[in-house]
Amino acid sequence: MLVLFFLVAAFYSKAQTVPVSGKVYSKDNNTGLSGATVQVKGSSVKTITDSLGVFKINAAKGAVLIFSYVGYDNTEIKLNGAGDLTIQLAPGNKSLQEVVVVGYGTVKKKDLTGSVASVSTKEFNSTPISDAGQAVEGKAAGVQVMSSGAPGSNVTFRIRGTGTINNADPLLVVDGVPTDAPLNNINPDDIASLDILKDASAGAIYGSRGANGVILITTKKGKNAKGQLSFNFFTGWQNAAKTVQMLNAAQFAALNNEMLANGNQAINPAFAKPDNLGIGTNWLSALLHTAPMQKYTLSLSGGSDKYTYYLSGSYLDQQGIVVTTRYKRYALQFNSEAKVLDWLKFGNNITFTADDKPSGSYDIRSTMASNPVQPIYNKDGSYSNVLGNPLWYGDITNQIGSANINQNDTKGYNVLGNVYAEIALAAGLKFKSTGGIQAQFWDSRSWAPVYNFQPNPQTQAYLSEQYNKSLTFLWDNYFTYDKTFATDHHLTLMAGTSAQNNRYDYMNGNIVKFPSSITQQLNDGTGVANIGGDASEWALFSLMGRANYTYQDKYLLTATLRRDGSSRFGADNKYGIFPSASVAWRISKENFFKNIQLINDLKLRAGYGVTGNQNIGNYAFASALNVAQVNFNNNIVSMVYPLVLPNPNVQWEQVEQSNIGIDASFLHSRINLSVDAYLKNSTKMLVPAVVPVTTGYSSTTVPSINAGNMQNKGIEITVNTHNLTGNFTWNTDFNIAFNQNKITSLNSSTPLYVDNYGLNANFGIDAVGHPANEFYGFVTDGLFQTQTDVNKHAVQQAGTSKYNSTSPGDIRFKDLNNDGVINAGDMTYIGNPNPQFIYGLGNSFSYKGFDLSVFLQGIYGNKIFNANNIYQESMNTGENQTVRTNQRWEGAGTGNYMPRAIYGDPNNNSRVSTRYIENGSYLRIKNITLGYTFPKTILQHIKFSSVRIYASCNNVYTFTHYSGFDPEVGVNGVDYSVYPVTRTMSVGINLNL
């Protein structure tokens, strides 16, 4: 970068300039504008006006001066020479003129009647991100984004809370094509706009798929201009923002001795003097490392009045902080549009990606549990084994060895795009036909050679492969009529059809016993081969229409209607109708508002709509059948038997949503405010049916019926301010969203248990009157300090000695029903994983080519269930524990939180309880970026139109009380072997020719 700087500077030459002065006025009241910016176009030379609006600047003859002021339209003046200028700026709000994508069309921001959030694409271009979802986190009110540090992982969105106990993901639409492709398939550098339809009045145009919100992405298009070549590059280094501290060898040995002695077990003679063992092995440190990443994007765009094009190619290589994890993505984007005739044009938007995601075989929780006394390698360089009594040394296989030797890899090839034709039939009337495709091909492969890792050796080489194909086709046809009548009336109508169908196929096979690790094909295995495969299909046909009406730019009405026919619905519910309507009143356009100078724009909005969720599975209306083999008359025969009862009445889940909002701009748009309040009622949620025992189905898989209800209600606030203007600028963006979630019906009084993660314990529960996924368990009440305390309390675990019964040092659980016994009747609701509010705060500064942005993001009021600690703070087996267990109870008065260490845990101290519930609130310095843009006067001699260099840090620091790796653990709030969020330091450059 320094070399580039000096090369550019070498070409620098200063043009001859003349002094120019003048005054900048406001056109509406003829007063001087203090702090207005006067800039020489194409250069960094600029000044600001004084308190009276007066300015002085030097500029070359023939140069163009740009006059700008927040809340006013820009004006450009070409200079003929030195002189005194008088400039009048007209009030305006550029942000209100921005175009927002709303599905099957666009609308100016000022004409919105629904709740739509737009994320500036500046976030994609000015900071180093590999996934567009990262740029959304904290930037849109009411949109919660949860990400993982795993390379190639996809973010999870929740728009206005969790809308269903089933699939609550929003619909993703890319260039008009609804898709279930991961968002990380899209190169962020190719995105031109990202808009989020939050309320039903906006999302109802997508009918049975709009219940959980809609994310609309539009990729970049070419412009009627000469070709522009752009190159973006960044490289970075990632590490774990925080790790969990585990016991070292000496601490582990001391704990192990104490645990076994308290459990009346023999102590390991090798641990007789724990301090002599020293630090030992830090397994987490060996599994996690600093990982590099880099990303390149090269694009070419341009065109004429007849043809425009945009072509880009990108490459991302992101190694994971967990050894053996990696993600590579190759992406091509080609968008073009040709105006063949005055009334006919064709175009296309095509995205192709190929990715490779090797992951090895790792387990973060097992790595935490690994014995620190055991080395990673033997003296001969081979991987070490766990030998001896598992009570002394544990039973965890060498995690570094298995991570490096076992192979797991997934490769994908994806095409997403469309071709379209648009015909101008008459003045204001257009017809557009679009054919879209989403083709996904991915294969996964797992290979494990023979190795002798005790206590779980791989005695036979194993190979498993799976091949997947998913093809989705789309055909949209719709008319658009746009007309202004008698100056005051503006009407836009849209009506059309949409048809989409998908087929998914997969085949898999696995086999063992390979003669050599060199031969790694299914045909080379000599064991019994297992093969399988399946297919599924769905189709959707829709009729849709929308009307937008505006009168005198102050009374606005939007009405939509969509009728969806889906193959997923039952025979009696094949079609669903999804209406919506919204109105807005721009009060600031009324005559009585003209003299109010403080507020320059004020609009009230209100809307209501019905949307659906068709992600209910493909064949819920039919009986699911299973194939099996049985012994009949001493012969093996095949049979088909019903596994799940059919539900011919199954239909879409439905959301009815009301929204009221206000948009206001103050002080010539220096302060912009949006406030929304909503009530979102989800009905017809799929829940398990109550099936009589006599059917024979009650103990297996029961059918789901549309009988559940859920409610979300909340308030969203967005504030944008232009604090300082001129040579030094300072802008602030702030948003905050409050949401309350509650289940109102589940078809029965029996709650639904969720999130057991295969641990023989249910962490979460869905119950009427409570939020989704609320944690459920026992309530702790300190520790028993003496046997007298134990005797006075309700019976927890009866026994004959301290080795097999509740004793001093054990956790005291509350007897909530006062029956004198601690059992399932004392379990209760112990924590809500849903935050009370989420927020984001960004500040951006600029001065003479330098730019600095600082962004903060956080959530408040949620709880996390730290399931890792069920094992890592149990102190009842030979597994390693966290350093918090150094505060364990070792006698009366020594502690009141961490229980005694005892083999077998007779009191079941590790049961699901408030012991594992932690505060999930956090405030994160999400990003700090410092950049510098070289002046155009320097660049013009080397033919660059712009050059920007920058340094950035993501996930700088997190303020939290959470004891785990990171409080961003996922939508259900359970932390169990979650890949930790990473801190990334990076530098980059953006070049434009």
Coordinates of C-alpha atoms in Angstrom, one line a residue, residues 454-923:
Q454 CA -7.9 -45.9 22.7
P455 CA -10.4 -46.2 24.2
N456 CA -12.4 -46.0 20.9
P457 CA -10.2 -47.4 18.1
Q458 CA -11.3 -47.4 14.5
T459 CA -10.8 -51.1 13.7
Q460 CA -12.2 -51.0 10.2
A461 CA -11.8 -48.3 7.6
Y462 CA -15.1 -46.6 6.8
L463 CA -16.4 -44.6 3.8
S464 CA -19.7 -42.9 3.4
E465 CA -20.8 -40.8 0.5
Q466 CA -24.0 -38.9 -0.4
Y467 CA -25.1 -37.1 -3.6
N468 CA -27.9 -34.6 -3.6
K469 CA -29.7 -32.8 -6.4
S470 CA -32.4 -30.1 -6.0
L471 CA -34.0 -28.4 -9.0
T472 CA -36.5 -25.5 -8.6
F473 CA -38.1 -23.8 -11.6
L474 CA -40.0 -20.5 -11.6
W475 CA -42.2 -18.8 -14.1
D476 CA -43.7 -15.4 -13.3
N477 CA -45.9 -13.3 -15.6
Y478 CA -47.4 -10.0 -14.5
F479 CA -48.7 -6.7 -15.9
T480 CA -47.8 -3.3 -14.4
Y481 CA -49.7 -0.1 -15.0
D482 CA -48.3 3.2 -13.8
K483 CA -50.2 6.4 -14.5
T484 CA -50.7 9.9 -13.1
F485 CA -54.2 11.4 -13.6
A486 CA -55.0 15.1 -13.4
T487 CA -51.7 15.9 -11.7
D488 CA -53.0 14.9 -8.2
H489 CA -53.8 11.2 -8.7
H490 CA -51.0 8.5 -9.1
L491 CA -52.0 4.9 -9.5
T492 CA -49.8 1.8 -9.9
L493 CA -51.4 -1.6 -10.5
M494 CA -49.8 -5.0 -10.7
A495 CA -51.5 -8.3 -11.5
G496 CA -50.0 -11.6 -12.5
T497 CA -49.3 -15.3 -11.8
S498 CA -46.4 -17.2 -10.4
A499 CA -45.6 -20.9 -10.7
Q500 CA -42.8 -22.7 -9.0
N501 CA -41.9 -26.4 -8.5
N502 CA -39.1 -28.3 -6.9
R503 CA -37.8 -31.9 -6.9
Y504 CA -35.1 -33.1 -4.5
D505 CA -33.2 -36.4 -5.0
Y506 CA -30.5 -38.0 -3.0
M507 CA -28.5 -41.3 -3.0
N508 CA -26.1 -42.5 -0.3
G509 CA -23.9 -45.4 0.5
N510 CA -21.4 -46.6 3.0
I511 CA -19.1 -49.6 3.5
V512 CA -16.3 -50.8 5.7
K513 CA -13.2 -53.0 5.4
F514 CA -10.8 -51.5 3.0
P515 CA -7.6 -53.3 2.0
S516 CA -5.7 -50.1 1.9
S517 CA -6.1 -46.4 2.9
I518 CA -5.0 -45.5 -0.7
T519 CA -8.1 -47.1 -2.2
Q520 CA -11.0 -44.9 -1.0
Q521 CA -13.8 -45.7 -3.3
L522 CA -17.1 -47.5 -2.4
N523 CA -16.2 -50.3 -4.8
D524 CA -13.0 -50.9 -2.8
G525 CA -14.7 -51.8 0.4
T526 CA -15.1 -55.5 1.2
G527 CA -17.7 -55.3 3.9
V528 CA -21.5 -55.3 3.5
A529 CA -22.6 -52.2 1.6
N530 CA -25.5 -50.1 2.7
I531 CA -27.3 -48.0 0.1
G532 CA -30.2 -45.7 0.3
G533 CA -32.0 -42.9 -1.6
D534 CA -35.2 -40.9 -1.7
A535 CA -36.9 -38.1 -3.5
S536 CA -39.6 -35.5 -2.8
E537 CA -41.4 -32.8 -4.7
W538 CA -43.5 -29.7 -4.1
A539 CA -45.3 -27.2 -6.4
L540 CA -46.9 -23.8 -5.9
F541 CA -49.2 -21.8 -8.2
S542 CA -50.3 -18.3 -7.4
L543 CA -52.5 -15.4 -8.5
M544 CA -51.5 -12.0 -7.2
G545 CA -52.3 -8.4 -7.4
R546 CA -51.4 -5.1 -5.9
A547 CA -52.7 -1.5 -6.1
N548 CA -50.8 1.6 -5.0
Y549 CA -52.8 4.9 -5.0
T550 CA -51.5 8.4 -4.0
Y551 CA -53.5 11.6 -3.9
Q552 CA -51.6 14.9 -3.9
D553 CA -48.5 13.0 -2.5
K554 CA -50.1 13.0 1.0
Y555 CA -52.8 10.3 1.0
L556 CA -51.5 6.9 0.2
L557 CA -53.1 3.5 -0.1
T558 CA -51.7 0.0 -0.8
A559 CA -53.7 -3.1 -1.2
T560 CA -52.5 -6.6 -2.1
L561 CA -54.1 -10.0 -2.6
R562 CA -52.5 -13.3 -3.3
R563 CA -54.1 -16.7 -3.8
D564 CA -51.7 -19.6 -3.4
G565 CA -52.3 -23.2 -4.4
S566 CA -49.8 -25.6 -2.8
S567 CA -49.1 -29.3 -3.1
R568 CA -48.2 -29.3 0.5
F569 CA -51.7 -28.5 1.6
G570 CA -54.5 -31.1 2.2
A571 CA -57.1 -32.0 -0.3
D572 CA -59.7 -29.7 1.4
N573 CA -57.2 -26.8 1.7
K574 CA -55.3 -26.6 -1.5
Y575 CA -55.8 -22.9 -1.9
G576 CA -55.3 -20.0 0.5
I577 CA -56.1 -16.3 0.2
F578 CA -53.7 -13.8 1.7
P579 CA -55.0 -10.1 1.7
S580 CA -53.4 -7.0 3.1
A581 CA -54.1 -3.2 3.1
S582 CA -52.1 -0.3 4.4
V583 CA -52.7 3.5 4.4
A584 CA -50.5 6.5 5.1
W585 CA -51.0 10.2 5.6
R586 CA -48.2 12.6 4.9
I587 CA -49.3 15.3 7.4
S588 CA -46.4 17.6 6.4
K589 CA -48.0 18.1 3.0
E590 CA -51.1 19.7 4.6
N591 CA -51.5 23.5 4.4
F592 CA -51.8 23.8 8.2
F593 CA -48.4 22.3 8.5
K594 CA -46.5 24.6 6.1
N595 CA -45.4 27.0 8.8
I596 CA -43.9 24.4 11.1
Q597 CA -40.1 24.7 10.4
L598 CA -38.9 22.1 12.9
I599 CA -40.5 19.1 11.1
N600 CA -39.9 19.0 7.4
D601 CA -41.6 15.6 6.8
L602 CA -44.1 13.7 8.8
K603 CA -46.0 10.6 7.8
L604 CA -48.4 8.3 9.7
R605 CA -48.8 4.7 8.6
A606 CA -51.2 1.9 9.4
G607 CA -51.6 -1.6 7.9
Y608 CA -53.1 -5.0 8.4
G609 CA -52.5 -8.3 6.5
V610 CA -52.5 -12.0 6.5
T611 CA -49.5 -14.1 5.5
G612 CA -48.8 -17.8 5.6
N613 CA -46.0 -20.3 6.3
Q614 CA -46.1 -23.3 3.9
N615 CA -42.9 -24.9 5.3
I616 CA -44.9 -27.7 6.9
G617 CA -43.3 -30.6 5.1
N618 CA -44.2 -32.1 1.7
Y619 CA -46.5 -34.9 2.6
A620 CA -48.2 -34.2 5.9
F621 CA -51.6 -34.8 4.2
A622 CA -50.7 -38.4 3.4
S623 CA -49.9 -41.5 5.5
A624 CA -46.1 -42.0 5.9
L625 CA -45.2 -45.6 5.1
N626 CA -42.1 -47.5 6.2
V627 CA -40.5 -50.6 4.7
A628 CA -39.2 -53.5 6.9
Q629 CA -38.3 -57.1 6.8
V630 CA -39.8 -59.7 9.1
N631 CA -39.6 -63.4 9.8
F632 CA -42.8 -65.0 8.6
N633 CA -43.1 -68.8 8.6
N634 CA -39.3 -69.1 8.8
N635 CA -39.0 -66.9 5.7
I636 CA -37.7 -63.3 5.5
V637 CA -40.4 -61.3 3.8
S638 CA -40.7 -57.6 3.1
M639 CA -43.5 -55.5 4.3
V640 CA -44.9 -52.0 4.2
Y641 CA -46.6 -50.5 7.2
P642 CA -48.0 -47.1 8.1
L643 CA -45.7 -45.0 10.3
V644 CA -47.7 -41.8 10.6
L645 CA -51.5 -41.2 10.3
P646 CA -52.5 -38.9 7.4
N647 CA -53.9 -35.5 8.0
P648 CA -55.9 -34.6 4.9
N649 CA -56.9 -31.3 6.4
V650 CA -53.4 -30.0 6.9
Q651 CA -52.9 -26.4 5.7
W652 CA -50.5 -23.5 6.0
E653 CA -49.6 -21.8 9.2
Q654 CA -51.1 -18.3 9.3
V655 CA -50.1 -14.9 10.6
E656 CA -52.4 -12.0 11.1
Q657 CA -50.4 -8.8 11.7
S658 CA -51.4 -5.2 12.5
N659 CA -48.8 -2.4 12.2
I660 CA -48.9 1.3 13.0
G661 CA -46.0 3.6 12.3
I662 CA -44.7 7.1 12.1
D663 CA -41.9 8.5 9.9
A664 CA -40.6 12.0 10.7
S665 CA -37.7 14.2 9.6
F666 CA -36.5 17.2 11.7
L667 CA -34.3 20.2 11.1
H668 CA -34.1 19.9 7.3
S669 CA -33.7 16.1 7.6
R670 CA -30.7 16.2 10.0
I671 CA -32.7 14.0 12.3
N672 CA -34.8 11.1 10.8
L673 CA -37.1 9.0 13.0
S674 CA -39.2 5.9 12.4
V675 CA -41.3 4.2 15.0
D676 CA -43.4 1.1 14.4
A677 CA -45.7 -0.8 16.8
Y678 CA -47.1 -4.2 15.8
L679 CA -49.3 -7.1 16.9
K680 CA -48.5 -10.4 15.3
N681 CA -50.8 -13.4 15.9
S682 CA -49.7 -16.7 14.5
T683 CA -52.5 -19.2 14.1
K684 CA -52.9 -22.7 12.7
M685 CA -49.4 -23.7 13.9
L686 CA -48.6 -27.4 13.3
V687 CA -48.5 -29.2 16.6
P688 CA -48.7 -33.0 17.4
A689 CA -52.2 -34.3 17.5
V690 CA -53.6 -36.1 20.5
V691 CA -53.8 -39.7 19.3
P692 CA -55.7 -42.4 21.3
V693 CA -53.6 -45.3 22.5
T694 CA -56.0 -47.7 20.8
T695 CA -54.7 -46.5 17.3
G696 CA -51.3 -47.9 17.9
Y697 CA -49.7 -44.7 16.8
S698 CA -49.5 -42.8 20.2
S699 CA -46.1 -44.2 21.1
T700 CA -44.5 -43.6 17.7
T701 CA -44.8 -40.7 15.3
V702 CA -48.1 -38.8 15.6
P703 CA -49.5 -36.6 12.8
S704 CA -49.4 -32.8 13.1
I705 CA -52.5 -30.7 13.0
N706 CA -53.1 -26.9 12.6
A707 CA -54.0 -26.2 16.2
G708 CA -51.3 -24.0 17.8
N709 CA -51.3 -20.2 18.3
M710 CA -48.5 -17.8 19.1
Q711 CA -48.4 -14.1 19.7
N712 CA -45.6 -11.5 19.2
K713 CA -46.0 -7.8 19.9
G714 CA -43.4 -5.1 20.0
I715 CA -42.1 -1.6 19.2
E716 CA -39.3 -0.7 16.8
I717 CA -37.4 2.6 16.8
T718 CA -34.9 3.8 14.2
V719 CA -33.1 7.1 14.4
N720 CA -30.6 8.5 11.9
T721 CA -28.8 11.8 12.6
H722 CA -26.4 14.0 10.7
N723 CA -24.6 15.5 13.6
L724 CA -21.8 17.5 11.8
T725 CA -21.5 18.5 8.2
G726 CA -18.8 20.1 6.2
N727 CA -15.1 19.1 6.1
F728 CA -15.7 17.0 9.1
T729 CA -18.8 14.9 9.1
W730 CA -20.4 12.8 11.8
N731 CA -23.4 10.6 11.3
T732 CA -25.2 8.4 13.7
D733 CA -27.5 5.4 13.2
F734 CA -29.4 3.9 16.1
N735 CA -32.1 1.3 16.3
I736 CA -33.8 -0.7 19.1
A737 CA -36.6 -3.2 19.0
F738 CA -38.7 -4.6 21.9
N739 CA -40.6 -7.9 21.4
Q740 CA -42.7 -10.1 23.6
N741 CA -43.4 -13.7 22.6
K742 CA -46.1 -16.0 24.0
I743 CA -47.6 -19.3 23.0
T744 CA -51.4 -19.0 23.3
S745 CA -52.5 -22.5 22.2
L746 CA -51.0 -26.0 21.6
N747 CA -54.1 -28.1 21.2
S748 CA -53.7 -29.7 24.6
S749 CA -52.4 -28.8 28.1
T750 CA -49.4 -31.1 27.6
P751 CA -46.3 -29.0 26.9
L752 CA -43.9 -29.9 24.1
Y753 CA -40.3 -30.6 25.1
V754 CA -37.5 -29.4 22.9
D755 CA -33.7 -29.2 22.7
N756 CA -32.5 -32.5 24.3
Y757 CA -29.4 -32.7 22.1
G758 CA -29.2 -36.4 22.7
L759 CA -28.2 -35.8 26.4
N760 CA -31.2 -37.6 28.0
A761 CA -32.3 -34.2 29.3
N762 CA -34.8 -31.7 27.9
F763 CA -33.7 -28.1 28.3
G764 CA -36.6 -26.3 26.6
I765 CA -40.3 -26.5 26.6
D766 CA -43.2 -25.0 24.6
A767 CA -46.2 -24.4 26.9
V768 CA -49.3 -22.2 26.7
G769 CA -48.9 -18.8 28.3
H770 CA -45.1 -18.9 28.0
P771 CA -42.6 -17.9 25.4
A772 CA -41.3 -20.4 22.8
N773 CA -38.4 -22.6 23.9
E774 CA -38.4 -21.5 27.5
F775 CA -36.1 -23.4 29.7
Y776 CA -37.6 -25.8 32.2
G777 CA -36.0 -27.5 35.2
F778 CA -35.3 -27.4 38.9
V779 CA -34.5 -24.3 41.0
T780 CA -31.3 -24.3 43.0
D781 CA -31.2 -22.9 46.5
G782 CA -27.5 -22.9 47.5
L783 CA -25.6 -25.9 49.0
F784 CA -26.2 -28.0 52.0
Q785 CA -23.5 -27.1 54.5
T786 CA -24.2 -29.7 57.2
Q787 CA -26.1 -32.9 57.6
T788 CA -28.6 -31.1 59.7
D789 CA -29.4 -28.9 56.7
V790 CA -30.0 -32.1 54.6
N791 CA -32.3 -33.6 57.2
K792 CA -34.5 -30.5 57.5
H793 CA -35.0 -30.3 53.7
A794 CA -37.2 -32.3 51.4
V795 CA -35.9 -35.7 50.4
Q796 CA -33.7 -35.4 47.3
Q797 CA -31.9 -38.7 47.2
A798 CA -32.3 -41.3 50.0
G799 CA -29.4 -43.6 50.7
T800 CA -27.3 -45.3 53.4
S801 CA -24.2 -43.1 53.3
K802 CA -22.6 -40.0 51.9
Y803 CA -21.5 -42.0 48.9
N804 CA -25.0 -42.8 47.7
S805 CA -27.3 -40.1 49.1
T806 CA -27.8 -36.4 49.4
S807 CA -25.0 -35.0 51.7
P808 CA -23.4 -31.8 52.7
G809 CA -21.9 -30.1 49.7
D810 CA -24.7 -31.1 47.4
I811 CA -27.0 -28.7 45.7
R812 CA -30.3 -27.9 47.5
F813 CA -33.2 -27.8 45.1
K814 CA -36.4 -26.0 46.0
D815 CA -39.4 -28.0 47.0
L816 CA -41.9 -25.9 45.0
N817 CA -45.0 -28.0 45.6
N818 CA -44.1 -28.5 49.3
D819 CA -44.7 -32.2 49.3
G820 CA -41.4 -33.1 51.1
V821 CA -39.9 -34.8 48.0
I822 CA -37.8 -33.4 45.2
N823 CA -39.1 -34.9 41.9
A824 CA -40.5 -33.8 38.6
G825 CA -43.3 -32.0 40.3
D826 CA -40.8 -29.4 41.5
M827 CA -39.7 -28.5 37.9
T828 CA -40.7 -25.1 36.7
Y829 CA -39.9 -22.4 34.1
I830 CA -36.3 -21.2 34.7
G831 CA -35.3 -18.9 31.8
N832 CA -36.4 -17.2 28.6
P833 CA -34.0 -17.5 25.7
N834 CA -35.8 -14.7 23.8
P835 CA -34.4 -11.2 24.3
Q836 CA -36.5 -8.4 25.7
F837 CA -34.9 -6.1 23.1
I838 CA -32.1 -5.9 20.5
Y839 CA -30.2 -2.8 19.4
G840 CA -27.5 -1.4 17.2
L841 CA -25.6 1.9 17.3
G842 CA -23.3 3.1 14.5
N843 CA -21.2 6.2 14.2
S844 CA -19.4 7.2 11.1
F845 CA -16.9 10.1 10.7
S846 CA -15.0 11.5 7.7
Y847 CA -12.4 14.2 7.2
K848 CA -10.5 14.9 4.0
G849 CA -10.5 11.4 2.6
F850 CA -10.3 9.7 6.0
D851 CA -13.3 7.7 7.2
L852 CA -13.9 6.0 10.5
S853 CA -16.8 3.8 11.5
V854 CA -17.6 2.3 14.9
F855 CA -20.5 0.0 15.2
L856 CA -22.0 -1.5 18.4
Q857 CA -24.6 -4.3 18.6
G858 CA -26.3 -6.2 21.4
I859 CA -29.2 -7.9 23.0
Y860 CA -30.7 -7.7 26.4
G861 CA -32.9 -9.8 28.7
N862 CA -32.3 -13.3 27.4
K863 CA -31.0 -16.4 29.1
I864 CA -28.6 -19.0 27.9
F865 CA -28.6 -22.7 28.9
N866 CA -24.9 -23.6 29.2
A867 CA -25.2 -27.3 28.4
N868 CA -21.5 -27.8 28.1
N869 CA -21.3 -27.5 31.9
I870 CA -23.6 -30.5 32.4
Y871 CA -20.3 -32.3 31.8
Q872 CA -17.6 -29.8 32.3
E873 CA -18.7 -28.8 35.8
S874 CA -20.2 -32.1 36.9
M875 CA -17.1 -33.3 38.8
N876 CA -18.4 -36.8 38.7
T877 CA -16.3 -38.6 36.0
G878 CA -12.8 -38.6 34.7
E879 CA -13.4 -35.7 32.3
N880 CA -11.6 -32.4 32.6
Q881 CA -13.6 -29.5 34.2
T882 CA -13.6 -25.7 33.9
V883 CA -11.5 -23.6 36.3
R884 CA -14.7 -22.5 38.0
T885 CA -14.7 -25.9 39.7
N886 CA -11.7 -24.7 41.7
Q887 CA -14.3 -22.9 43.8
R888 CA -16.0 -26.2 44.7
W889 CA -17.4 -27.0 48.1
E890 CA -14.8 -28.7 50.3
G891 CA -16.3 -28.3 53.8
A892 CA -18.9 -26.3 55.7
G893 CA -18.7 -22.7 54.8
T894 CA -16.3 -23.1 51.8
G895 CA -18.8 -22.2 49.1
N896 CA -22.5 -21.9 48.3
Y897 CA -22.6 -22.4 44.5
M898 CA -20.2 -25.0 43.1
P899 CA -21.1 -28.4 44.8
R900 CA -18.8 -31.1 46.1
A901 CA -16.8 -33.3 43.7
I902 CA -18.1 -36.9 43.9
Y903 CA -17.9 -39.8 41.6
G904 CA -21.4 -40.9 40.4
D905 CA -23.1 -37.7 41.5
P906 CA -25.6 -39.5 43.8
N907 CA -27.6 -36.3 44.4
N908 CA -27.9 -35.7 40.6
N909 CA -26.4 -32.3 41.0
S910 CA -26.1 -32.2 37.2
R911 CA -29.8 -32.3 36.6
V912 CA -31.3 -29.6 34.4
S913 CA -31.7 -26.6 36.8
T914 CA -31.0 -22.9 37.2
R915 CA -27.4 -23.9 37.8
Y916 CA -26.9 -23.8 34.0
I917 CA -28.9 -20.7 33.3
E918 CA -26.8 -17.7 32.6
N919 CA -27.4 -14.1 31.6
G920 CA -27.2 -13.9 27.8
S921 CA -27.3 -10.1 27.5
Y922 CA -24.3 -8.5 25.8
L923 CA -23.0 -5.4 24.2

